[in-house]
Tab-separated table of C-alpha atoms (C1' of nucleotides) in Angstrom:
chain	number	residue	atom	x	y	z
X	1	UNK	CA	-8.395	17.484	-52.687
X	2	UNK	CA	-6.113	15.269	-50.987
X	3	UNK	CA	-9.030	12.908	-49.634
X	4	UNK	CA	-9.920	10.078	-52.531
X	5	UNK	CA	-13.159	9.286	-50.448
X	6	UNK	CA	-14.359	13.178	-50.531
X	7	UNK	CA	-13.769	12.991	-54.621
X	8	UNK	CA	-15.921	9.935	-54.945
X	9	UNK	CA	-18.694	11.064	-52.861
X	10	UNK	CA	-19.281	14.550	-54.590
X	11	UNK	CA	-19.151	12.858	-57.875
X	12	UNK	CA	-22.666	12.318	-59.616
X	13	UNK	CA	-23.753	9.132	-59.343
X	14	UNK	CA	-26.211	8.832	-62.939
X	15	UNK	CA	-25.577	10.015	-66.728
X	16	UNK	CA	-26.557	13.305	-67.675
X	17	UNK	CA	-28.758	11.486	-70.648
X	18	UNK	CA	-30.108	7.791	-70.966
X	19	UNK	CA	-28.691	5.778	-73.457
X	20	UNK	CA	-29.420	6.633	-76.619
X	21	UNK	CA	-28.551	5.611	-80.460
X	22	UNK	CA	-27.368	8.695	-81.316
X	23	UNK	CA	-23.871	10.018	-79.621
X	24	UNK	CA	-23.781	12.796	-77.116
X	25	UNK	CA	-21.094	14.863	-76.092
X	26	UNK	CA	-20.052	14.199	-72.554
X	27	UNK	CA	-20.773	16.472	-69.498
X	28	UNK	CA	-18.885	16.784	-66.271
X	29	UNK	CA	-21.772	14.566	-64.826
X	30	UNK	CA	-20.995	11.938	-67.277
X	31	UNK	CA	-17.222	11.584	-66.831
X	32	UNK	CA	-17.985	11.564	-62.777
X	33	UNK	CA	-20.781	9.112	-62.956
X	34	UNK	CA	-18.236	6.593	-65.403
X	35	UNK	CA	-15.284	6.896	-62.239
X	36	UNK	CA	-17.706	6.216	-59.412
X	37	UNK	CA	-19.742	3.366	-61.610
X	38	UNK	CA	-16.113	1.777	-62.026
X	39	UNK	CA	-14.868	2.457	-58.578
X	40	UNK	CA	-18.058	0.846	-56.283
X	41	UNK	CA	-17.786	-2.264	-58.905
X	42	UNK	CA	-14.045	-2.804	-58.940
X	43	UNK	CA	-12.371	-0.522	-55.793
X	44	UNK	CA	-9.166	0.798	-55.929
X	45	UNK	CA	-6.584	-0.581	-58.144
X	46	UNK	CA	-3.088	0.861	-56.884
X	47	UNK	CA	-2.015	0.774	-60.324
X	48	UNK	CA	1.144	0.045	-62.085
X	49	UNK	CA	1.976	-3.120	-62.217
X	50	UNK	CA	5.816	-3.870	-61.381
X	51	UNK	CA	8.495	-6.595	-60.537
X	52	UNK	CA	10.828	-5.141	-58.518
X	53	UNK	CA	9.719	-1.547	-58.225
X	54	UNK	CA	11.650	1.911	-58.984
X	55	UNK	CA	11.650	4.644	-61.281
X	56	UNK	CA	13.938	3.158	-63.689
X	57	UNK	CA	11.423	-0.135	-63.540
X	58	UNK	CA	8.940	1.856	-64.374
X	59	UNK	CA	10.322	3.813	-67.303
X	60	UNK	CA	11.375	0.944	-68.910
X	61	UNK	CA	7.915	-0.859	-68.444
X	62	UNK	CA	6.320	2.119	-70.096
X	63	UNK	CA	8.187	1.640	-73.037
X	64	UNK	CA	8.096	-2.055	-73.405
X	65	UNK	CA	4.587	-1.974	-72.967
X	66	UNK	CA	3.686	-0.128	-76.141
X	67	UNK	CA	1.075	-2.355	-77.772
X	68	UNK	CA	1.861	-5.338	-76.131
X	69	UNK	CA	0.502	-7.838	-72.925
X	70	UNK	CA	1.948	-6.929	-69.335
X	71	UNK	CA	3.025	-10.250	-68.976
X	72	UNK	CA	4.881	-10.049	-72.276
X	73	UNK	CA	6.360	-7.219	-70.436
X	74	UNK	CA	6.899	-9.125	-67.383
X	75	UNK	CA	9.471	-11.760	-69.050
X	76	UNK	CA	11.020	-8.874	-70.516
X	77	UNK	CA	12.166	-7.286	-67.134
X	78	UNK	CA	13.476	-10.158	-65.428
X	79	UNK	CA	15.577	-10.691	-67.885
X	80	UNK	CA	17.008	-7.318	-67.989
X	81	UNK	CA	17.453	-7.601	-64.356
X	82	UNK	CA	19.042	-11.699	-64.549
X	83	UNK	CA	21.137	-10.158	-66.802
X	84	UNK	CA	22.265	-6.874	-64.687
X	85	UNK	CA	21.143	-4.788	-67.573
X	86	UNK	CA	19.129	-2.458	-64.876
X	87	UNK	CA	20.753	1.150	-65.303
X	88	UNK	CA	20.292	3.657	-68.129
X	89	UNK	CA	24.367	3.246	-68.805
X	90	UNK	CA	24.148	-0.503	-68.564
X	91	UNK	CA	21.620	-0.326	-71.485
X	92	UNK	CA	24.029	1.543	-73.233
X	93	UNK	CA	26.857	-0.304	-72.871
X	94	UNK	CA	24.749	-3.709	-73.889
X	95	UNK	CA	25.064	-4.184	-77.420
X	96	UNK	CA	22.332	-4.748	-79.451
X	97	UNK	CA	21.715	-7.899	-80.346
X	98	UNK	CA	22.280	-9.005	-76.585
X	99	UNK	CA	19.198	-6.363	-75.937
X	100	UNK	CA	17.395	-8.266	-78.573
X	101	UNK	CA	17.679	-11.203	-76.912
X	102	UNK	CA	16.980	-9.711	-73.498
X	103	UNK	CA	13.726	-7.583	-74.583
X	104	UNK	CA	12.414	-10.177	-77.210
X	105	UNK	CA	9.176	-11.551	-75.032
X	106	UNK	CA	7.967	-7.545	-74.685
X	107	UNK	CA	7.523	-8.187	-78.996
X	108	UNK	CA	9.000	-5.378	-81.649
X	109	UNK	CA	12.643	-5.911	-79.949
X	110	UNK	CA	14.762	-4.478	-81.887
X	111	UNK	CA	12.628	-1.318	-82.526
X	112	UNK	CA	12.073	-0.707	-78.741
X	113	UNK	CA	15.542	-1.571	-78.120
X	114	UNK	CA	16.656	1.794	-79.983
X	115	UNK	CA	13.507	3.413	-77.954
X	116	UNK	CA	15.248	2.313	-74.722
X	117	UNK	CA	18.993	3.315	-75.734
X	118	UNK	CA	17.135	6.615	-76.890
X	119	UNK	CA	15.993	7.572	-73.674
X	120	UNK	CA	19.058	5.997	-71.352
X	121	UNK	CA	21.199	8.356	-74.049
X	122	UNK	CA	18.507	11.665	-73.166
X	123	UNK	CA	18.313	10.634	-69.176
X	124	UNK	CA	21.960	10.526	-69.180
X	125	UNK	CA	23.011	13.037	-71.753
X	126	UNK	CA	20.845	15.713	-69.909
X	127	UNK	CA	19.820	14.789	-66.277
X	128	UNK	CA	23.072	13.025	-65.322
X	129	UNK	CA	21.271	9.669	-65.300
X	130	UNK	CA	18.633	10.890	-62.512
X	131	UNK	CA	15.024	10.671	-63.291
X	132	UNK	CA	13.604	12.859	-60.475
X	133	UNK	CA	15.515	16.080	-61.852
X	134	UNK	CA	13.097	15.082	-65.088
X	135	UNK	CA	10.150	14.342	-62.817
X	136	UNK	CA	11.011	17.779	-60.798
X	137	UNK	CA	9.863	19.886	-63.712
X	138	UNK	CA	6.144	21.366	-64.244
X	139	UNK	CA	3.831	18.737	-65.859
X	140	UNK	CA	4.272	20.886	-68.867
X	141	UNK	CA	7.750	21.389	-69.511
X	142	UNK	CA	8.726	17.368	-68.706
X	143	UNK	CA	5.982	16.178	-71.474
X	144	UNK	CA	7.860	18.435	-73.774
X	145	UNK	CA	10.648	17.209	-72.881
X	146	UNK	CA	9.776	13.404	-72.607
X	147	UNK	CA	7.813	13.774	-76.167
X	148	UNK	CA	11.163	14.718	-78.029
X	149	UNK	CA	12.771	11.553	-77.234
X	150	UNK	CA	12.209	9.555	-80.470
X	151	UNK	CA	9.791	6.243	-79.280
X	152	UNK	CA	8.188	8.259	-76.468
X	153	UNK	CA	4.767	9.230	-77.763
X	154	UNK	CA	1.567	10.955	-75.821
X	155	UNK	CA	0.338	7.942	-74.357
X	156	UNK	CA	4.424	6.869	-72.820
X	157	UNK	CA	4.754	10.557	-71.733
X	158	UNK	CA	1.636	10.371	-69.779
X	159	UNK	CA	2.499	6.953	-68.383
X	160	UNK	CA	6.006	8.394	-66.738
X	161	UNK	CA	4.542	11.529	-65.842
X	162	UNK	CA	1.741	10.076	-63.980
X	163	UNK	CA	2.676	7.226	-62.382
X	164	UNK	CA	6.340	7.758	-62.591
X	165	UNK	CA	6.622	11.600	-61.619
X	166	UNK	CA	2.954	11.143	-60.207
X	167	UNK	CA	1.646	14.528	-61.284
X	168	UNK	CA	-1.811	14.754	-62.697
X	169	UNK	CA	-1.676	13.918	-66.971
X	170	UNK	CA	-4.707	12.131	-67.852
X	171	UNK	CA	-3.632	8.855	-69.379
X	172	UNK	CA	-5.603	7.985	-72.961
X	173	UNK	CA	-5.168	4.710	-74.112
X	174	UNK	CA	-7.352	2.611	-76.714
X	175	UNK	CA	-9.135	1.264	-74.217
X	176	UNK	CA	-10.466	4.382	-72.698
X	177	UNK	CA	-11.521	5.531	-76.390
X	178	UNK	CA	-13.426	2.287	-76.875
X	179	UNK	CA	-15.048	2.397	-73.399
X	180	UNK	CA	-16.175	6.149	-74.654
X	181	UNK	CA	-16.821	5.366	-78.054
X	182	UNK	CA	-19.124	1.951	-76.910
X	183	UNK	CA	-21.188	4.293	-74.042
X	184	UNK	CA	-21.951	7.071	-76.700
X	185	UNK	CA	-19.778	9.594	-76.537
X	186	UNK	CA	-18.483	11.818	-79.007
X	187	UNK	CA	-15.129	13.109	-78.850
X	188	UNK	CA	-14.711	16.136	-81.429
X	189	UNK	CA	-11.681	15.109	-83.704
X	190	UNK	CA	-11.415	12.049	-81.673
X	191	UNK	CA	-7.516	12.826	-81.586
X	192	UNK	CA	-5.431	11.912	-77.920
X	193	UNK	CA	-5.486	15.051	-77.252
X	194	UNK	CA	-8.960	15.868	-77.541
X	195	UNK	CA	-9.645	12.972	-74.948
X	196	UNK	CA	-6.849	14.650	-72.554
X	197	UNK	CA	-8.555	17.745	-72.873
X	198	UNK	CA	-11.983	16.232	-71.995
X	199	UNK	CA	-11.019	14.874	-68.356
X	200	UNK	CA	-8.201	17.484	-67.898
X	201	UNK	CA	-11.712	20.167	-68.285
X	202	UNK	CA	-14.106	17.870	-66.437
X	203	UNK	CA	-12.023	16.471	-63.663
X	204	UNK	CA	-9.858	17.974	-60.906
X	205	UNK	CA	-6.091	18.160	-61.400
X	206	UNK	CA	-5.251	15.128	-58.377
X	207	UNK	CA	-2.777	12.537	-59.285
X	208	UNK	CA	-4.851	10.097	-57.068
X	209	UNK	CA	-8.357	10.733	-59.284
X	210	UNK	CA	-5.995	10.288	-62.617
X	211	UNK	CA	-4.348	6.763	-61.211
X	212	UNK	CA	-7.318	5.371	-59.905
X	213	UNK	CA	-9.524	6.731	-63.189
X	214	UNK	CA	-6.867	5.033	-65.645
X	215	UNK	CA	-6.442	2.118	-63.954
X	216	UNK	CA	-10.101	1.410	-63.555
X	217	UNK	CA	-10.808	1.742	-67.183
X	218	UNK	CA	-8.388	-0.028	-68.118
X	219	UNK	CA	-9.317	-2.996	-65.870
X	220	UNK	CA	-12.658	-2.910	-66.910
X	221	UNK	CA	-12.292	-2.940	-70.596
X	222	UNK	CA	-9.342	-5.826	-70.743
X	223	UNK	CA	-11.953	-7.319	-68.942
X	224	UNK	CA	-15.295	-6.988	-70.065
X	225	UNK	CA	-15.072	-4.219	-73.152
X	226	UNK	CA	-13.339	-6.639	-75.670
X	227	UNK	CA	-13.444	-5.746	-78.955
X	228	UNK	CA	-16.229	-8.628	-78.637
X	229	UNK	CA	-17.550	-7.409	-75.733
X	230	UNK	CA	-19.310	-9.258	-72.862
X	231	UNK	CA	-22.119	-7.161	-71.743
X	232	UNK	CA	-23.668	-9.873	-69.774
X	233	UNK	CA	-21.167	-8.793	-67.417
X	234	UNK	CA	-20.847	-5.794	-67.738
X	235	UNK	CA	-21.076	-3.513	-64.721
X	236	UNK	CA	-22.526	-0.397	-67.095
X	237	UNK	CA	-24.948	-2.453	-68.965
X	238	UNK	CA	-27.231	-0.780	-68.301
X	239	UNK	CA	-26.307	2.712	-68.794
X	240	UNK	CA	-24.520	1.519	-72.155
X	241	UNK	CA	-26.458	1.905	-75.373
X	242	UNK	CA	-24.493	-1.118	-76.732
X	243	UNK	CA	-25.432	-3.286	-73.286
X	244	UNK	CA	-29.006	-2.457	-73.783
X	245	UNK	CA	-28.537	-3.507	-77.448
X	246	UNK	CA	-29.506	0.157	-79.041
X	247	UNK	CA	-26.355	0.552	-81.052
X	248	UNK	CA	-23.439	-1.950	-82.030
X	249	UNK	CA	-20.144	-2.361	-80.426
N	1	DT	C1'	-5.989	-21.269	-86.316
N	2	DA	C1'	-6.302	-16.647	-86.541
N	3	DC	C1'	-6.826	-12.955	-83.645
N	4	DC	C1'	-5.487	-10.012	-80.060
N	5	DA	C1'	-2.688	-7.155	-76.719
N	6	DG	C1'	-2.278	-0.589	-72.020
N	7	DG	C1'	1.717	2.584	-79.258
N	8	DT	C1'	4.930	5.043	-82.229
N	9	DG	C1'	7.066	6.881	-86.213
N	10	DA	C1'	7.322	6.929	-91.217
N	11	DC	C1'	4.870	7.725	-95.108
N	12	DT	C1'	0.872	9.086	-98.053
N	13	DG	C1'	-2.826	11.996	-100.310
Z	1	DC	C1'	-4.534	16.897	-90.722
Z	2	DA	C1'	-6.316	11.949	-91.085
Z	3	DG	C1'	-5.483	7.405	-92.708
Z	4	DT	C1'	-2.344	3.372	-93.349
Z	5	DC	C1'	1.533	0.473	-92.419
Z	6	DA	C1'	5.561	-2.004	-90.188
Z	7	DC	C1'	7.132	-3.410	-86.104
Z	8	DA	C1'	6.965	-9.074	-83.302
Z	9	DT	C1'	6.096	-12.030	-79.153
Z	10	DG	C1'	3.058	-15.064	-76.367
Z	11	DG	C1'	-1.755	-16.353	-74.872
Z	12	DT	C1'	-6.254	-18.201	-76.086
DNA sequence: TACCAGGTGACTG
DNA sequence: CAGTCACATGGT
């Protein structure tokens, strides 16, 4: 499974059910038609935005970006690196309220300035500093160890493990429960890790699928899936009971 | 102008 | 367990 084309030509290519006003639980058919829908409109996305690149970049970015614009994020990073603050130690050694001033574009600075000294204290404190050691461990055992650093949550852990560590951890963000929630599909419990569970059961395990799947639903919903949404157009329109105008957004 | 953006942890019933 | 709230900046 090492071929991206091979994936997106077995996939189905239609949804197990038409739209309908009542909400269905997903198939496997469904969750392959919704990738290869979003890949022939969009392509490939390469995902993860960055500025200068790197592990530690991209660590950092994960954090900042909790609930909050890239480009928010964006400021936030060039100013860590005008300011040399670009090592787990140097965030250490920066006091606070010079990281507050450093981090305020990314928004909630001085909470995410504890989430950053946090993890620069775990990195350090227990893999000398070096993020592949983390990244070397099973999918399993670095989420564990990623969740019990106090500001990393599911959604952060899944971030570094995917396109940090790049091992397959479906990434669930709001925007992939609206996209599900607006096509007609019912997640039981509707919890992040129900979702996970969903395309972790549906979907081979390949880093590449998980990227590109992410990355496409998040471009299409920032896009077009707004919480007003603009179905007009909308590449699944018509395979969307809320683009054919059966339910409501 | 008010609303919105790639969450998380604390607190509540 | 599920719901609610604070946290905060910059763009439209």
């Amino acid at each position: 499974m090492h071929s991206p084309n091979q994936i997106i030509y077995e996939f189905s290519h239609t949804r197990s059910e038409p739209p309908a006003p009542h909400p269905i639980a997903p198939r496997r058919q469904d969750i392959e038609w919704l990738f290869t829908a979003l890949f022939d409109a969009y392509g490939p996305r390469n995902w993860w935005p960055t500025v200068h690149g790197g592990s530690f970049e991209l660590v950092v970015g994960a954090i900042l970006v909790q609930n909050i614009s890239w480009g928010n994020v964006e400021r936030a990073l060039v100013n860590m690196r005008d300011t040399d603050v670009w090592s787990f130690p140097s965030i250490l050694e920066t006091p606070d309220e010079e990281m507050h001033e450093i981090i305020r574009p990314s928004g909630y600075y001085k909470a995410k300035t504890r989430k950053l000294k946090e993890f620069a204290e775990f990195i350090i404190s227990r893999y000398d500093g070096d993020l592949d050691r983390l990244f070397a461990l099973p999918i399993d055992e670095m989420r564990e160890q990623l969740l019990s650093v106090w500001g990393i949550g599911e959604e952060t852990a899944d971030d570094i493990i995917l396109y940090g560590a790049h091992k397959p951890s479906f990434v669930i963000d709001t925007y992939t429960k609206r996209l599900l929630g607006r096509l007609g599909w019912e997640i039981r419990g509707n919890s992040y890790s129900a979702y996970q569970q969903l395309f972790h059961e549906m979907l081979p395990h390949d880093t590449y699928l998980f990227n590109e799947y992410h990355a496409l639903i998040d471009h299409h919903v920032a896009r077009f899936c707004k919480k007003k949404p603009l179905c007009d157009r909308c590449v699944l329109a018509n395979d969307c009971p809320v683009g054919l105008g059966i339910t409501q957004p």
